């Protein structure tokens, strides 16, 4: 996590030694050495050494990855060397001022060939299977070129304008974003963003794939980091938020008739990988009982008195929680097959439901079009997700229509996005369900009224993965990728469900049911109240008044 990264960086700055994490999460630093120069910008790796380019001095240093010792130094063939990559005995160097690419022979220390890049701002290089990749920031594209002369073989757009360096791991491209402090894993053919990692430092510069792992040199901290991506735990947690959350439901009967047989059920949060319950749940009104529904989601069940005209009633709970951002690093080739999905999960979460209607001819035909001959569960789910985020626009108009209606209409709420994702995945044979939550609304203390729901898909070898198509319906490829396998630290998850529940029915957070004796005008309200825990901050008005007093003569 971030703390480990900072500690590793500081230790490397002081002593230049390696640190090996015992249980690394995706993005954790597993080793680091001090940079050989003050302005490191490019990074490459051969079989035995790392190479770092100094943008200011115009030098390139060969270093020992174990201790950072410099074994050789060259004067670069250009004043401002930027991107580096090693391939077939050559160190390729690109220049973001003249826009040229140089092939430096490390045996003779001479440039055997050079050519113009597709644009003047060539800032990243990578190599794989006879193809040179060039990141060119002026055109905002990654080009595939012939390494002998720069002949263009193809290209795709960058995921963000601030991307600046490349690496290739044999399957995927990696690109750094120095402004967002992120690293993206891309499909090398299309440029689609598959995964997003936090960069280990504040200015992610050069990248390389070396000894089976990703390495990144940070321009600001002058440290070369090894970053965990494979053979690690499947997800990472970050940015924990401690909060006291109160969830309330109330009903007012304006009459003149009477509300009778009132039943209210509240979904109760519990411990999850990204959610820790810090206190017992406190109920304003003691529930009749607490039970789990058939999807094992815990609920507080209330059987309340009748509500006469002009009267109100309500229930609520309060709980202290720690919610963290969770991020899965999904390597598509490491996802198991459909046959490897446990039978109990398959049978429970691939069935139909009244709000799914997966046997609709329209749904069946659409799934066949989207999936085609694809067998990998990740790519099946990703194709369905990509379709939803491009074909449906977010619109909240009330009510939850079935997926066929939503897909034909082209608009939907977060719940309708979730139902569509669940229905299409189930029709394709992938287990899917949904989660519901109360949402922190950006201010330290905030009120949540619309709430939020998203889907989960089951990927063998990874488990249940969050997929939020409503938030992924965004023009940014990075945001699209983040919403497949990630959740921010904004959600108190109350509900996980595969469909109709005996306690929550098709809702989440709560369900209420009652009868009307006579004509009644009934108003229901439900809110989530968030407030921070343990800040110890003095209210702003007191800070202002103290400052004012200290400035008086």
Short mmCIF file of N, CA, C and O in Angstrom, two decimals, residues 398-445:
data_model
loop_
_atom_site.label_atom_id
_atom_site.label_comp_id
_atom_site.label_asym_id
_atom_site.label_seq_id
_atom_site.Cartn_x
_atom_site.Cartn_y
_atom_site.Cartn_z
N UNK A 398 -36.94 6.93 -12.02
CA UNK A 398 -37.79 6.16 -11.11
C UNK A 398 -38.22 4.85 -11.74
O UNK A 398 -38.45 4.76 -12.94
N UNK A 399 -38.33 3.83 -10.90
CA UNK A 399 -38.71 2.52 -11.40
C UNK A 399 -37.52 1.77 -11.96
O UNK A 399 -36.50 2.37 -12.34
N UNK A 400 -37.63 0.44 -12.00
CA UNK A 400 -36.57 -0.41 -12.49
C UNK A 400 -37.13 -1.30 -13.57
O UNK A 400 -37.80 -2.30 -13.30
N UNK A 401 -36.87 -0.93 -14.83
CA UNK A 401 -37.37 -1.72 -15.95
C UNK A 401 -36.45 -2.91 -16.22
O UNK A 401 -35.28 -2.91 -15.83
N UNK A 402 -36.98 -3.90 -16.92
CA UNK A 402 -36.20 -5.10 -17.21
C UNK A 402 -35.12 -4.77 -18.24
O UNK A 402 -35.23 -3.80 -19.00
N UNK A 403 -34.02 -5.56 -18.29
CA UNK A 403 -32.91 -5.24 -19.18
C UNK A 403 -33.28 -5.03 -20.64
O UNK A 403 -32.73 -4.14 -21.29
N UNK A 404 -34.18 -5.85 -21.18
CA UNK A 404 -34.53 -5.67 -22.59
C UNK A 404 -35.08 -4.28 -22.85
O UNK A 404 -34.71 -3.63 -23.84
N UNK A 405 -35.95 -3.80 -21.96
CA UNK A 405 -36.52 -2.46 -22.13
C UNK A 405 -35.43 -1.40 -22.01
O UNK A 405 -35.37 -0.45 -22.81
N UNK A 406 -34.55 -1.55 -21.03
CA UNK A 406 -33.48 -0.57 -20.82
C UNK A 406 -32.54 -0.54 -22.03
O UNK A 406 -32.16 0.54 -22.51
N UNK A 407 -32.17 -1.70 -22.51
CA UNK A 407 -31.24 -1.76 -23.64
C UNK A 407 -31.85 -1.20 -24.91
O UNK A 407 -31.18 -0.52 -25.70
N UNK A 408 -33.12 -1.46 -25.14
CA UNK A 408 -33.78 -0.91 -26.32
C UNK A 408 -33.94 0.61 -26.19
O UNK A 408 -33.82 1.34 -27.18
N UNK A 409 -34.21 1.06 -24.97
CA UNK A 409 -34.43 2.50 -24.73
C UNK A 409 -33.12 3.27 -24.77
O UNK A 409 -33.07 4.42 -25.21
N UNK A 410 -32.05 2.69 -24.23
CA UNK A 410 -30.74 3.34 -24.23
C UNK A 410 -30.49 4.26 -23.06
O UNK A 410 -29.50 5.00 -23.07
N UNK A 411 -31.33 4.24 -22.04
CA UNK A 411 -31.12 5.03 -20.83
C UNK A 411 -31.47 4.17 -19.63
O UNK A 411 -32.29 3.25 -19.73
N UNK A 412 -30.84 4.47 -18.48
CA UNK A 412 -31.15 3.70 -17.29
C UNK A 412 -30.50 4.27 -16.05
O UNK A 412 -29.56 5.07 -16.13
N UNK A 413 -30.99 3.85 -14.91
CA UNK A 413 -30.43 4.24 -13.62
C UNK A 413 -29.31 3.27 -13.24
O UNK A 413 -29.05 2.29 -13.95
N UNK A 414 -28.67 3.52 -12.09
CA UNK A 414 -27.61 2.61 -11.67
C UNK A 414 -28.15 1.20 -11.45
O UNK A 414 -27.48 0.21 -11.80
N UNK A 415 -29.35 1.09 -10.90
CA UNK A 415 -29.93 -0.25 -10.70
C UNK A 415 -30.20 -0.93 -12.03
O UNK A 415 -29.99 -2.14 -12.18
N UNK A 416 -30.65 -0.17 -13.01
CA UNK A 416 -30.95 -0.77 -14.32
C UNK A 416 -29.66 -1.19 -15.04
O UNK A 416 -29.63 -2.22 -15.72
N UNK A 417 -28.60 -0.40 -14.89
CA UNK A 417 -27.30 -0.84 -15.41
C UNK A 417 -26.91 -2.16 -14.76
O UNK A 417 -26.44 -3.09 -15.42
N UNK A 418 -27.07 -2.24 -13.42
CA UNK A 418 -26.69 -3.46 -12.70
C UNK A 418 -27.52 -4.65 -13.16
O UNK A 418 -26.98 -5.75 -13.39
N UNK A 419 -28.82 -4.48 -13.31
CA UNK A 419 -29.67 -5.57 -13.77
C UNK A 419 -29.26 -6.02 -15.17
O UNK A 419 -29.27 -7.22 -15.47
N UNK A 420 -28.91 -5.07 -16.04
CA UNK A 420 -28.48 -5.43 -17.40
C UNK A 420 -27.20 -6.23 -17.36
O UNK A 420 -27.06 -7.24 -18.07
N UNK A 421 -26.24 -5.80 -16.54
CA UNK A 421 -24.96 -6.52 -16.44
C UNK A 421 -25.19 -7.93 -15.91
O UNK A 421 -24.63 -8.91 -16.44
N UNK A 422 -26.01 -8.05 -14.89
CA UNK A 422 -26.29 -9.36 -14.31
C UNK A 422 -26.97 -10.26 -15.34
O UNK A 422 -26.58 -11.42 -15.54
N UNK A 423 -27.99 -9.74 -16.01
CA UNK A 423 -28.76 -10.56 -16.96
C UNK A 423 -27.90 -11.04 -18.12
O UNK A 423 -27.93 -12.23 -18.49
N UNK A 424 -27.12 -10.14 -18.70
CA UNK A 424 -26.32 -10.51 -19.86
C UNK A 424 -25.21 -11.49 -19.48
O UNK A 424 -24.91 -12.44 -20.22
N UNK A 425 -24.59 -11.27 -18.32
CA UNK A 425 -23.54 -12.21 -17.88
C UNK A 425 -24.13 -13.58 -17.60
O UNK A 425 -23.54 -14.61 -17.98
N UNK A 426 -25.27 -13.62 -16.93
CA UNK A 426 -25.89 -14.92 -16.64
C UNK A 426 -26.28 -15.64 -17.94
O UNK A 426 -26.12 -16.86 -18.05
N UNK A 427 -26.78 -14.87 -18.91
CA UNK A 427 -27.13 -15.49 -20.19
C UNK A 427 -25.89 -16.05 -20.89
O UNK A 427 -25.99 -16.97 -21.69
N UNK A 428 -24.71 -15.49 -20.56
CA UNK A 428 -23.46 -15.97 -21.14
C UNK A 428 -22.80 -17.04 -20.29
O UNK A 428 -21.71 -17.51 -20.62
N UNK A 429 -23.43 -17.43 -19.17
CA UNK A 429 -22.89 -18.49 -18.33
C UNK A 429 -21.97 -18.03 -17.23
O UNK A 429 -21.34 -18.85 -16.56
N UNK A 430 -21.87 -16.71 -17.01
CA UNK A 430 -21.01 -16.18 -15.94
C UNK A 430 -21.87 -15.81 -14.74
O UNK A 430 -22.83 -15.03 -14.88
N UNK A 431 -21.55 -16.33 -13.55
CA UNK A 431 -22.32 -15.95 -12.36
C UNK A 431 -22.24 -14.44 -12.12
O UNK A 431 -21.17 -13.83 -12.26
N UNK A 432 -23.36 -13.84 -11.76
CA UNK A 432 -23.40 -12.40 -11.52
C UNK A 432 -24.45 -12.11 -10.46
O UNK A 432 -25.45 -12.83 -10.32
N UNK A 433 -24.23 -11.05 -9.71
CA UNK A 433 -25.16 -10.58 -8.68
C UNK A 433 -24.97 -9.08 -8.55
O UNK A 433 -24.31 -8.45 -9.38
N UNK A 434 -25.57 -8.46 -7.53
CA UNK A 434 -25.40 -7.02 -7.35
C UNK A 434 -25.17 -6.70 -5.87
O UNK A 434 -25.46 -7.49 -4.98
N UNK A 435 -24.61 -5.51 -5.65
CA UNK A 435 -24.44 -4.96 -4.31
C UNK A 435 -25.10 -3.60 -4.26
O UNK A 435 -25.19 -2.88 -5.26
N UNK A 436 -25.59 -3.23 -3.05
CA UNK A 436 -26.19 -1.92 -2.84
C UNK A 436 -25.55 -1.25 -1.65
O UNK A 436 -24.99 -1.92 -0.77
N UNK A 437 -25.65 0.09 -1.59
CA UNK A 437 -24.89 0.81 -0.58
C UNK A 437 -25.49 2.17 -0.27
O UNK A 437 -26.32 2.70 -1.01
N UNK A 438 -25.01 2.72 0.83
CA UNK A 438 -25.12 4.15 1.09
C UNK A 438 -23.80 4.77 0.67
O UNK A 438 -22.74 4.14 0.76
N UNK A 439 -23.85 6.02 0.20
CA UNK A 439 -22.69 6.63 -0.45
C UNK A 439 -22.27 7.90 0.29
O UNK A 439 -23.10 8.76 0.60
N UNK A 440 -20.96 7.99 0.57
CA UNK A 440 -20.38 9.25 1.06
C UNK A 440 -20.37 10.25 -0.08
O UNK A 440 -19.86 9.97 -1.16
N UNK A 441 -20.90 11.44 0.15
CA UNK A 441 -21.11 12.42 -0.91
C UNK A 441 -20.10 13.57 -0.87
O UNK A 441 -20.45 14.74 -0.97
N UNK A 442 -18.83 13.23 -0.70
CA UNK A 442 -17.69 14.13 -0.88
C UNK A 442 -17.39 15.03 0.32
O UNK A 442 -16.23 15.21 0.66
N UNK A 443 -18.38 15.66 0.94
CA UNK A 443 -18.10 16.45 2.14
C UNK A 443 -17.81 15.53 3.31
O UNK A 443 -18.31 14.40 3.38
N UNK A 444 -17.00 16.03 4.29
CA UNK A 444 -16.65 15.19 5.44
C UNK A 444 -17.91 14.68 6.13
O UNK A 444 -18.01 13.52 6.52
N UNK A 445 -18.88 15.56 6.32
CA UNK A 445 -20.20 15.17 6.80
C UNK A 445 -21.17 15.38 5.64
O UNK A 445 -21.23 16.46 5.06
#
